[in-house]
Amino acid sequence: MNNGVYNKKKILFICKNNSIRSQIAEAIVNSLYDKTHMAFSGGTEVKSIHENTIRVLKEINIDISNKKSKNIEIFKKMKFNHVITVCEDDNCPFFPNANNHIHKKFKNPDNSLKPENLDSFREVRDEIKKWLAELVENEII
């Protein structure tokens, strides 16, 4: 009997809008570390997923065009191994159902002077991807 899904570490990524950074983190974990991890993401002031988020993930062969932003309330009955907030400031929403909380600041690429410029989104995507690889490699998550 395969209990693979039950043995995976569950991670919830949170950012206020669930439109950029938390979506990127969820997609990278579910694409690159899906054998050992299962990621979800949500926010408190949900907006639609930013079109540049979809674009920069597609550049690394991850398609989230069918995904939707979610409110963290839908996860309140679930238990997570890790809840990771990825807001630029320390005012990220709090979520109680986790064994371990981690906060990592990633700048909001939509706050750049030219949000249509994909470079700021690529930079954040690459920072998140590198950081997640380090967490998995060092068995922090």
Coordinates of N, CA, C and O in Angstrom, one line a residue:
M1 N 0.8 -1.2 0.0 CA 0.0 0.0 0.0 C 0.9 1.2 0.0 O 1.8 1.4 0.8
N2 N 0.6 2.2 -0.9 CA 1.4 3.4 -1.0 C 0.8 4.5 -0.2 O -0.3 5.0 -0.4
N3 N 1.5 4.9 0.9 CA 1.1 6.0 1.7 C 1.8 7.3 1.4 O 1.9 8.2 2.2
G4 N 2.3 7.4 0.2 CA 3.1 8.6 -0.2 C 2.5 9.9 0.1 O 3.2 10.8 0.7
V5 N 1.3 10.1 -0.2 CA 0.7 11.4 0.1 C 0.6 11.7 1.6 O 0.7 12.9 2.1
Y6 N 0.5 10.7 2.4 CA 0.4 10.9 3.9 C 1.8 11.1 4.5 O 1.9 11.6 5.6
N7 N 2.8 10.7 3.8 CA 4.2 10.9 4.3 C 4.8 12.2 3.9 O 5.9 12.6 4.3
K8 N 4.1 12.9 3.0 CA 4.7 14.2 2.5 C 4.5 15.3 3.6 O 3.6 15.3 4.3
K9 N 5.5 16.2 3.6 CA 5.5 17.3 4.5 C 4.5 18.4 3.9 O 4.6 18.7 2.7
K10 N 3.6 18.8 4.7 CA 2.6 19.8 4.2 C 3.1 21.2 4.6 O 3.4 21.5 5.7
I11 N 3.1 22.1 3.6 CA 3.5 23.5 3.7 C 2.4 24.4 3.3 O 1.9 24.2 2.2
L12 N 2.2 25.4 4.1 CA 1.3 26.5 3.6 C 2.1 27.8 3.5 O 2.7 28.2 4.5
F13 N 2.1 28.3 2.3 CA 2.7 29.6 2.1 C 1.7 30.7 2.1 O 0.6 30.6 1.5
I14 N 2.0 31.8 2.9 CA 1.0 32.9 3.1 C 1.6 34.2 2.7 O 2.8 34.5 3.1
C15 N 0.8 34.9 2.0 CA 1.1 36.3 1.7 C -0.2 37.0 1.6 O -1.2 36.4 1.2
K16 N -0.3 38.3 1.9 CA -1.6 38.9 2.0 C -2.5 38.7 0.9 O -3.7 38.4 1.0
N17 N -2.0 38.9 -0.4 CA -2.9 38.8 -1.5 C -2.9 37.4 -2.2 O -3.8 37.2 -3.1
N18 N -2.0 36.6 -2.0 CA -1.9 35.3 -2.6 C -1.9 35.4 -4.1 O -2.6 34.7 -4.8
S19 N -1.2 36.4 -4.6 CA -1.2 36.7 -6.1 C 0.2 36.5 -6.7 O 0.3 36.4 -7.9
I20 N 1.3 36.6 -5.9 CA 2.6 36.6 -6.5 C 3.5 35.6 -5.7 O 3.7 34.4 -6.1
R21 N 4.1 36.1 -4.6 CA 5.2 35.3 -3.9 C 4.7 34.0 -3.3 O 5.4 32.9 -3.5
S22 N 3.5 33.9 -2.7 CA 3.1 32.7 -2.1 C 2.7 31.7 -3.3 O 2.9 30.5 -3.1
Q23 N 2.2 32.2 -4.3 CA 1.8 31.4 -5.5 C 3.1 30.8 -6.1 O 3.2 29.6 -6.5
I24 N 4.2 31.6 -6.2 CA 5.4 31.2 -6.8 C 6.0 30.0 -5.9 O 6.4 29.0 -6.4
A25 N 6.0 30.3 -4.6 CA 6.5 29.2 -3.7 C 5.8 27.9 -3.8 O 6.3 26.9 -3.8
E26 N 4.4 28.0 -3.7 CA 3.6 26.8 -3.8 C 3.9 26.1 -5.1 O 4.1 24.8 -5.1
A27 N 4.0 26.8 -6.2 CA 4.2 26.1 -7.5 C 5.6 25.5 -7.6 O 5.7 24.4 -8.1
I28 N 6.6 26.1 -7.1 CA 7.9 25.6 -7.1 C 8.0 24.3 -6.3 O 8.5 23.3 -6.7
V29 N 7.5 24.3 -5.1 CA 7.5 23.1 -4.2 C 6.7 22.0 -4.9 O 7.2 20.9 -5.0
N30 N 5.5 22.3 -5.4 CA 4.7 21.2 -6.0 C 5.3 20.7 -7.3 O 5.0 19.6 -7.7
S31 N 6.1 21.5 -7.9 CA 6.7 21.0 -9.2 C 8.1 20.3 -8.9 O 8.3 19.2 -9.5
L32 N 8.9 20.9 -8.1 CA 10.3 20.3 -7.9 C 10.4 19.3 -6.7 O 11.3 18.5 -6.8
Y33 N 9.6 19.4 -5.7 CA 9.7 18.6 -4.5 C 8.4 17.8 -4.2 O 8.2 17.5 -3.1
D34 N 7.7 17.5 -5.3 CA 6.4 16.8 -5.1 C 6.5 15.4 -4.6 O 5.5 14.9 -4.1
K35 N 7.6 14.8 -4.6 CA 7.7 13.4 -4.0 C 7.8 13.5 -2.5 O 7.4 12.5 -1.9
T36 N 8.2 14.6 -1.9 CA 8.4 14.6 -0.5 C 7.6 15.8 0.2 O 7.4 15.8 1.4
H37 N 7.0 16.7 -0.6 CA 6.3 17.8 0.0 C 5.0 18.1 -0.8 O 4.9 17.8 -2.0
M38 N 4.1 18.7 -0.1 CA 2.8 19.1 -0.7 C 2.6 20.5 -0.2 O 2.5 20.8 1.0
A39 N 2.5 21.4 -1.2 CA 2.4 22.9 -0.8 C 1.0 23.4 -1.2 O 0.3 23.0 -2.1
F40 N 0.6 24.4 -0.4 CA -0.6 25.1 -0.6 C -0.3 26.6 -0.4 O 0.8 26.9 0.2
S41 N -1.2 27.5 -0.8 CA -0.9 28.9 -0.5 C -2.2 29.6 -0.3 O -3.3 29.2 -0.8
G42 N -2.2 30.7 0.4 CA -3.4 31.5 0.6 C -3.0 32.9 1.1 O -1.9 33.2 1.4
G43 N -4.1 33.7 1.3 CA -3.9 35.1 1.7 C -5.1 35.5 2.5 O -6.1 34.8 2.6
T44 N -5.1 36.8 2.9 CA -6.3 37.3 3.7 C -7.0 38.4 2.8 O -8.2 38.6 3.1
E45 N -6.3 39.0 1.9 CA -7.0 40.0 1.0 C -6.7 39.5 -0.4 O -6.0 40.0 -1.2
V46 N -7.4 38.4 -0.7 CA -7.2 37.6 -2.0 C -7.5 38.5 -3.2 O -8.5 39.1 -3.3
K47 N -6.5 38.5 -4.1 CA -6.7 39.1 -5.5 C -6.4 38.0 -6.5 O -6.0 36.9 -6.1
S48 N -6.7 38.2 -7.7 CA -6.4 37.2 -8.7 C -4.9 37.1 -8.9 O -4.1 38.0 -8.5
I49 N -4.4 36.0 -9.4 CA -3.0 35.7 -9.6 C -2.5 36.7 -10.6 O -3.1 36.9 -11.7
H50 N -1.4 37.4 -10.3 CA -0.9 38.4 -11.2 C -0.4 37.7 -12.5 O 0.2 36.7 -12.4
E51 N -0.7 38.3 -13.6 CA -0.4 37.7 -14.9 C 1.1 37.5 -15.0 O 1.6 36.6 -15.7
N52 N 1.9 38.4 -14.4 CA 3.4 38.2 -14.5 C 3.9 37.0 -13.7 O 4.9 36.4 -14.0
T53 N 3.2 36.7 -12.7 CA 3.5 35.5 -11.9 C 3.3 34.2 -12.8 O 4.2 33.4 -12.8
I54 N 2.2 34.2 -13.5 CA 2.0 33.1 -14.4 C 3.1 33.0 -15.5 O 3.6 32.0 -15.8
R55 N 3.4 34.2 -16.0 CA 4.4 34.3 -17.1 C 5.8 33.8 -16.6 O 6.4 33.0 -17.3
V56 N 6.3 34.2 -15.5 CA 7.6 33.9 -15.1 C 7.7 32.4 -14.6 O 8.8 31.8 -14.7
L57 N 6.6 31.9 -14.1 CA 6.6 30.4 -13.8 C 6.6 29.6 -15.1 O 7.3 28.6 -15.2
K58 N 5.9 30.1 -16.1 CA 5.8 29.3 -17.3 C 7.2 29.3 -18.0 O 7.6 28.3 -18.6
E59 N 8.0 30.3 -17.7 CA 9.4 30.4 -18.3 C 10.3 29.2 -17.7 O 11.2 28.8 -18.3
I60 N 9.9 28.7 -16.5 CA 10.7 27.6 -16.0 C 9.8 26.3 -16.0 O 9.9 25.4 -15.2
N61 N 8.9 26.3 -17.0 CA 8.1 25.1 -17.2 C 7.1 24.7 -16.1 O 6.9 23.5 -15.9
I62 N 6.6 25.7 -15.4 CA 5.6 25.5 -14.4 C 4.3 26.3 -14.8 O 4.4 27.5 -15.0
D63 N 3.2 25.6 -15.0 CA 2.0 26.2 -15.5 C 1.0 26.3 -14.4 O 0.5 25.3 -13.8
I64 N 0.7 27.5 -14.0 CA -0.3 27.7 -12.9 C -1.5 28.5 -13.5 O -2.3 29.1 -12.7
S65 N -1.7 28.5 -14.8 CA -2.7 29.3 -15.4 C -4.1 28.9 -15.0 O -5.1 29.6 -15.1
N66 N -4.3 27.7 -14.5 CA -5.6 27.2 -14.0 C -5.8 27.3 -12.5 O -6.8 26.9 -12.0
K67 N -4.8 27.9 -11.8 CA -4.9 28.1 -10.4 C -5.7 29.4 -10.0 O -5.8 30.3 -10.8
K68 N -6.2 29.4 -8.8 CA -6.9 30.6 -8.3 C -6.2 31.0 -6.9 O -5.7 30.2 -6.2
S69 N -6.3 32.2 -6.6 CA -6.0 32.7 -5.3 C -7.0 32.2 -4.3 O -8.1 32.0 -4.6
K70 N -6.5 31.9 -3.0 CA -7.3 31.4 -2.0 C -7.2 32.1 -0.7 O -6.1 32.6 -0.4
N71 N -8.2 32.1 0.1 CA -8.2 32.7 1.4 C -7.7 31.7 2.4 O -8.1 30.5 2.3
I72 N -6.9 32.1 3.3 CA -6.3 31.1 4.3 C -7.4 30.4 5.1 O -7.2 29.4 5.7
E73 N -8.6 31.0 5.2 CA -9.7 30.4 6.0 C -10.0 29.0 5.5 O -10.4 28.2 6.3
I74 N -9.8 28.7 4.2 CA -10.2 27.4 3.8 C -9.3 26.3 4.3 O -9.6 25.1 4.2
F75 N -8.1 26.7 4.9 CA -7.2 25.8 5.4 C -7.2 25.6 6.9 O -6.4 24.9 7.5
K76 N -8.1 26.3 7.6 CA -8.1 26.3 9.0 C -8.3 25.0 9.7 O -7.9 24.8 10.9
K77 N -8.8 24.0 9.0 CA -9.0 22.7 9.7 C -7.9 21.8 9.3 O -7.8 20.6 9.8
M78 N -6.9 22.2 8.5 CA -5.8 21.4 8.1 C -4.6 21.6 9.0 O -4.5 22.7 9.6
K79 N -3.8 20.6 9.2 CA -2.5 20.8 10.0 C -1.4 20.8 9.0 O -1.4 20.0 8.0
F80 N -0.4 21.6 9.2 CA 0.7 21.8 8.4 C 2.0 21.6 9.2 O 2.1 21.9 10.3
N81 N 3.0 21.0 8.5 CA 4.3 20.8 9.1 C 5.0 22.2 9.2 O 5.7 22.5 10.2
H82 N 4.7 23.0 8.2 CA 5.3 24.4 8.2 C 4.3 25.4 7.6 O 3.7 25.1 6.6
V83 N 4.3 26.5 8.2 CA 3.6 27.7 7.6 C 4.7 28.7 7.4 O 5.4 29.1 8.3
I84 N 4.7 29.1 6.1 CA 5.8 30.1 5.7 C 5.2 31.3 5.2 O 4.4 31.3 4.2
T85 N 5.5 32.5 5.8 CA 5.0 33.7 5.3 C 6.1 34.4 4.5 O 7.3 34.3 4.8
V86 N 5.7 35.0 3.4 CA 6.7 35.5 2.4 C 6.4 36.9 2.1 O 6.8 37.4 1.0
C87 N 5.8 37.7 3.0 CA 5.5 39.1 2.8 C 6.8 39.9 2.9 O 7.8 39.5 3.5
E88 N 6.8 41.1 2.3 CA 7.9 42.0 2.3 C 8.1 42.6 3.7 O 9.3 42.9 4.1
D89 N 7.1 42.7 4.5 CA 7.2 43.3 5.8 C 6.8 42.2 6.9 O 6.6 41.1 6.5
D90 N 6.8 42.6 8.1 CA 6.5 41.7 9.2 C 5.0 41.6 9.5 O 4.6 41.1 10.5
N91 N 4.1 42.2 8.6 CA 2.7 42.2 8.9 C 2.0 41.1 8.1 O 0.8 41.3 7.7
C92 N 2.6 40.0 7.9 CA 2.0 38.9 7.2 C 0.9 38.3 8.1 O 1.0 38.3 9.3
P93 N -0.1 37.8 7.5 CA -1.1 37.1 8.3 C -0.6 35.9 9.1 O 0.4 35.3 8.7
F94 N -1.2 35.7 10.2 CA -0.8 34.6 11.1 C -1.7 33.4 10.9 O -2.9 33.6 10.8
F95 N -1.2 32.2 10.9 CA -2.0 31.0 10.8 C -1.5 30.0 11.9 O -0.3 29.7 12.0
P96 N -2.4 29.6 12.7 CA -2.0 28.8 13.9 C -1.7 27.3 13.7 O -1.0 26.8 14.5
N97 N -2.2 26.7 12.7 CA -2.1 25.2 12.6 C -0.9 24.7 11.9 O -0.9 24.1 10.9
A98 N 0.3 24.9 12.6 CA 1.5 24.5 12.1 C 2.5 24.1 13.2 O 2.4 24.6 14.3
N99 N 3.3 23.1 12.9 CA 4.4 22.8 13.9 C 5.5 23.8 13.9 O 6.2 23.9 14.9
N100 N 5.7 24.5 12.8 CA 6.8 25.4 12.6 C 6.4 26.6 11.7 O 5.9 26.4 10.6
H101 N 6.6 27.8 12.2 CA 6.4 29.0 11.4 C 7.7 29.5 11.0 O 8.7 29.6 11.8
I102 N 7.8 29.9 9.7 CA 9.0 30.6 9.2 C 8.5 31.8 8.5 O 7.5 31.8 7.8
H103 N 9.3 32.9 8.7 CA 9.0 34.1 7.9 C 10.2 34.5 7.1 O 11.4 34.6 7.7
K104 N 10.0 34.7 5.8 CA 11.1 35.2 5.0 C 10.6 36.3 4.1 O 9.6 36.2 3.5
K105 N 11.3 37.4 4.2 CA 10.9 38.6 3.4 C 11.3 38.5 2.0 O 12.5 38.3 1.7
F106 N 10.4 38.7 1.1 CA 10.7 38.8 -0.3 C 10.0 40.0 -0.8 O 8.8 40.3 -0.5
K107 N 10.7 40.8 -1.6 CA 10.1 42.1 -2.0 C 8.9 41.8 -3.0 O 8.9 40.8 -3.6
N108 N 8.0 42.7 -3.0 CA 6.8 42.6 -3.8 C 7.2 43.2 -5.2 O 7.4 44.4 -5.3
P109 N 7.3 42.3 -6.2 CA 7.7 42.8 -7.5 C 6.7 43.7 -8.2 O 7.0 44.5 -9.1
D110 N 5.5 43.7 -7.7 CA 4.4 44.6 -8.2 C 4.6 46.0 -7.7 O 4.0 46.9 -8.2
N111 N 5.5 46.2 -6.7 CA 5.7 47.5 -6.2 C 6.8 48.2 -7.0 O 7.2 49.4 -6.6
S112 N 7.4 47.6 -8.0 CA 8.4 48.2 -8.7 C 7.8 49.3 -9.6 O 6.6 49.4 -9.7
L113 N 8.7 50.2 -10.0 CA 8.2 51.4 -10.8 C 7.5 51.0 -12.1 O 6.7 51.7 -12.6
K114 N 8.0 49.8 -12.6 CA 7.4 49.4 -13.9 C 6.9 47.9 -13.7 O 7.6 47.0 -14.0
P115 N 5.7 47.7 -13.2 CA 5.3 46.4 -12.9 C 5.2 45.5 -14.2 O 5.2 44.3 -14.1
E116 N 5.1 46.1 -15.4 CA 5.0 45.3 -16.6 C 6.4 44.7 -16.9 O 6.5 43.8 -17.7
N117 N 7.4 45.2 -16.2 CA 8.8 44.7 -16.5 C 8.9 43.4 -15.7 O 8.8 43.3 -14.5
L118 N 9.1 42.3 -16.5 CA 9.2 41.0 -15.9 C 10.4 40.7 -15.1 O 10.4 39.8 -14.3
D119 N 11.4 41.6 -15.2 CA 12.7 41.3 -14.5 C 12.5 41.3 -13.0 O 13.1 40.4 -12.3
S120 N 11.7 42.1 -12.4 CA 11.4 42.1 -11.0 C 10.7 40.8 -10.6 O 11.0 40.3 -9.5
F121 N 9.9 40.3 -11.4 CA 9.2 39.1 -11.1 C 10.2 37.9 -11.2 O 10.1 37.0 -10.4
R122 N 11.0 37.9 -12.2 CA 12.0 36.9 -12.4 C 13.0 36.8 -11.2 O 13.3 35.8 -10.7
E123 N 13.4 38.0 -10.7 CA 14.3 38.1 -9.6 C 13.7 37.5 -8.4 O 14.3 36.7 -7.7
V124 N 12.4 37.8 -8.1 CA 11.8 37.2 -6.9 C 11.6 35.7 -7.1 O 11.8 34.9 -6.2
R125 N 11.2 35.3 -8.3 CA 11.0 33.8 -8.6 C 12.3 33.1 -8.3 O 12.3 32.1 -7.6
D126 N 13.4 33.6 -8.8 CA 14.7 33.0 -8.6 C 15.2 33.0 -7.2 O 15.8 32.0 -6.7
E127 N 14.9 34.1 -6.4 CA 15.2 34.1 -5.0 C 14.5 33.1 -4.2 O 15.0 32.4 -3.4
I128 N 13.2 33.0 -4.5 CA 12.3 32.0 -3.8 C 12.8 30.6 -4.2 O 12.9 29.7 -3.3
K129 N 13.1 30.3 -5.4 CA 13.5 29.0 -5.9 C 14.8 28.6 -5.2 O 14.9 27.5 -4.7
K130 N 15.8 29.5 -5.1 CA 17.0 29.2 -4.5 C 16.9 29.0 -3.0 O 17.4 28.1 -2.4
W131 N 16.1 29.8 -2.3 CA 15.8 29.7 -0.9 C 15.1 28.4 -0.6 O 15.5 27.7 0.4
L132 N 14.2 28.0 -1.3 CA 13.5 26.7 -1.1 C 14.4 25.5 -1.3 O 14.3 24.6 -0.5
A133 N 15.3 25.6 -2.3 CA 16.2 24.5 -2.5 C 17.1 24.4 -1.3 O 17.4 23.3 -0.8
E134 N 17.6 25.5 -0.7 CA 18.4 25.4 0.5 C 17.6 24.9 1.7 O 18.2 24.0 2.5
L135 N 16.4 25.2 1.9 CA 15.6 24.7 3.0 C 15.4 23.2 2.8 O 15.5 22.4 3.8
V136 N 15.1 22.7 1.6 CA 14.9 21.3 1.4 C 16.2 20.5 1.6 O 16.3 19.5 2.2
E137 N 17.3 21.1 1.0 CA 18.6 20.4 1.1 C 19.1 20.3 2.5 O 19.7 19.3 2.9
N138 N 18.8 21.3 3.3 CA 19.3 21.3 4.7 C 18.2 20.7 5.6 O 18.3 20.8 6.9
E139 N 17.2 20.1 5.1 CA 16.1 19.5 5.8 C 15.4 20.4 6.8 O 15.0 19.9 7.9
I140 N 15.3 21.6 6.5 CA 14.6 22.6 7.3 C 13.1 22.5 7.1 O 12.3 22.6 8.0
I141 N 12.8 22.2 5.8 CA 11.4 21.8 5.5 C 11.4 20.5 4.9 O 12.3 20.0 4.4

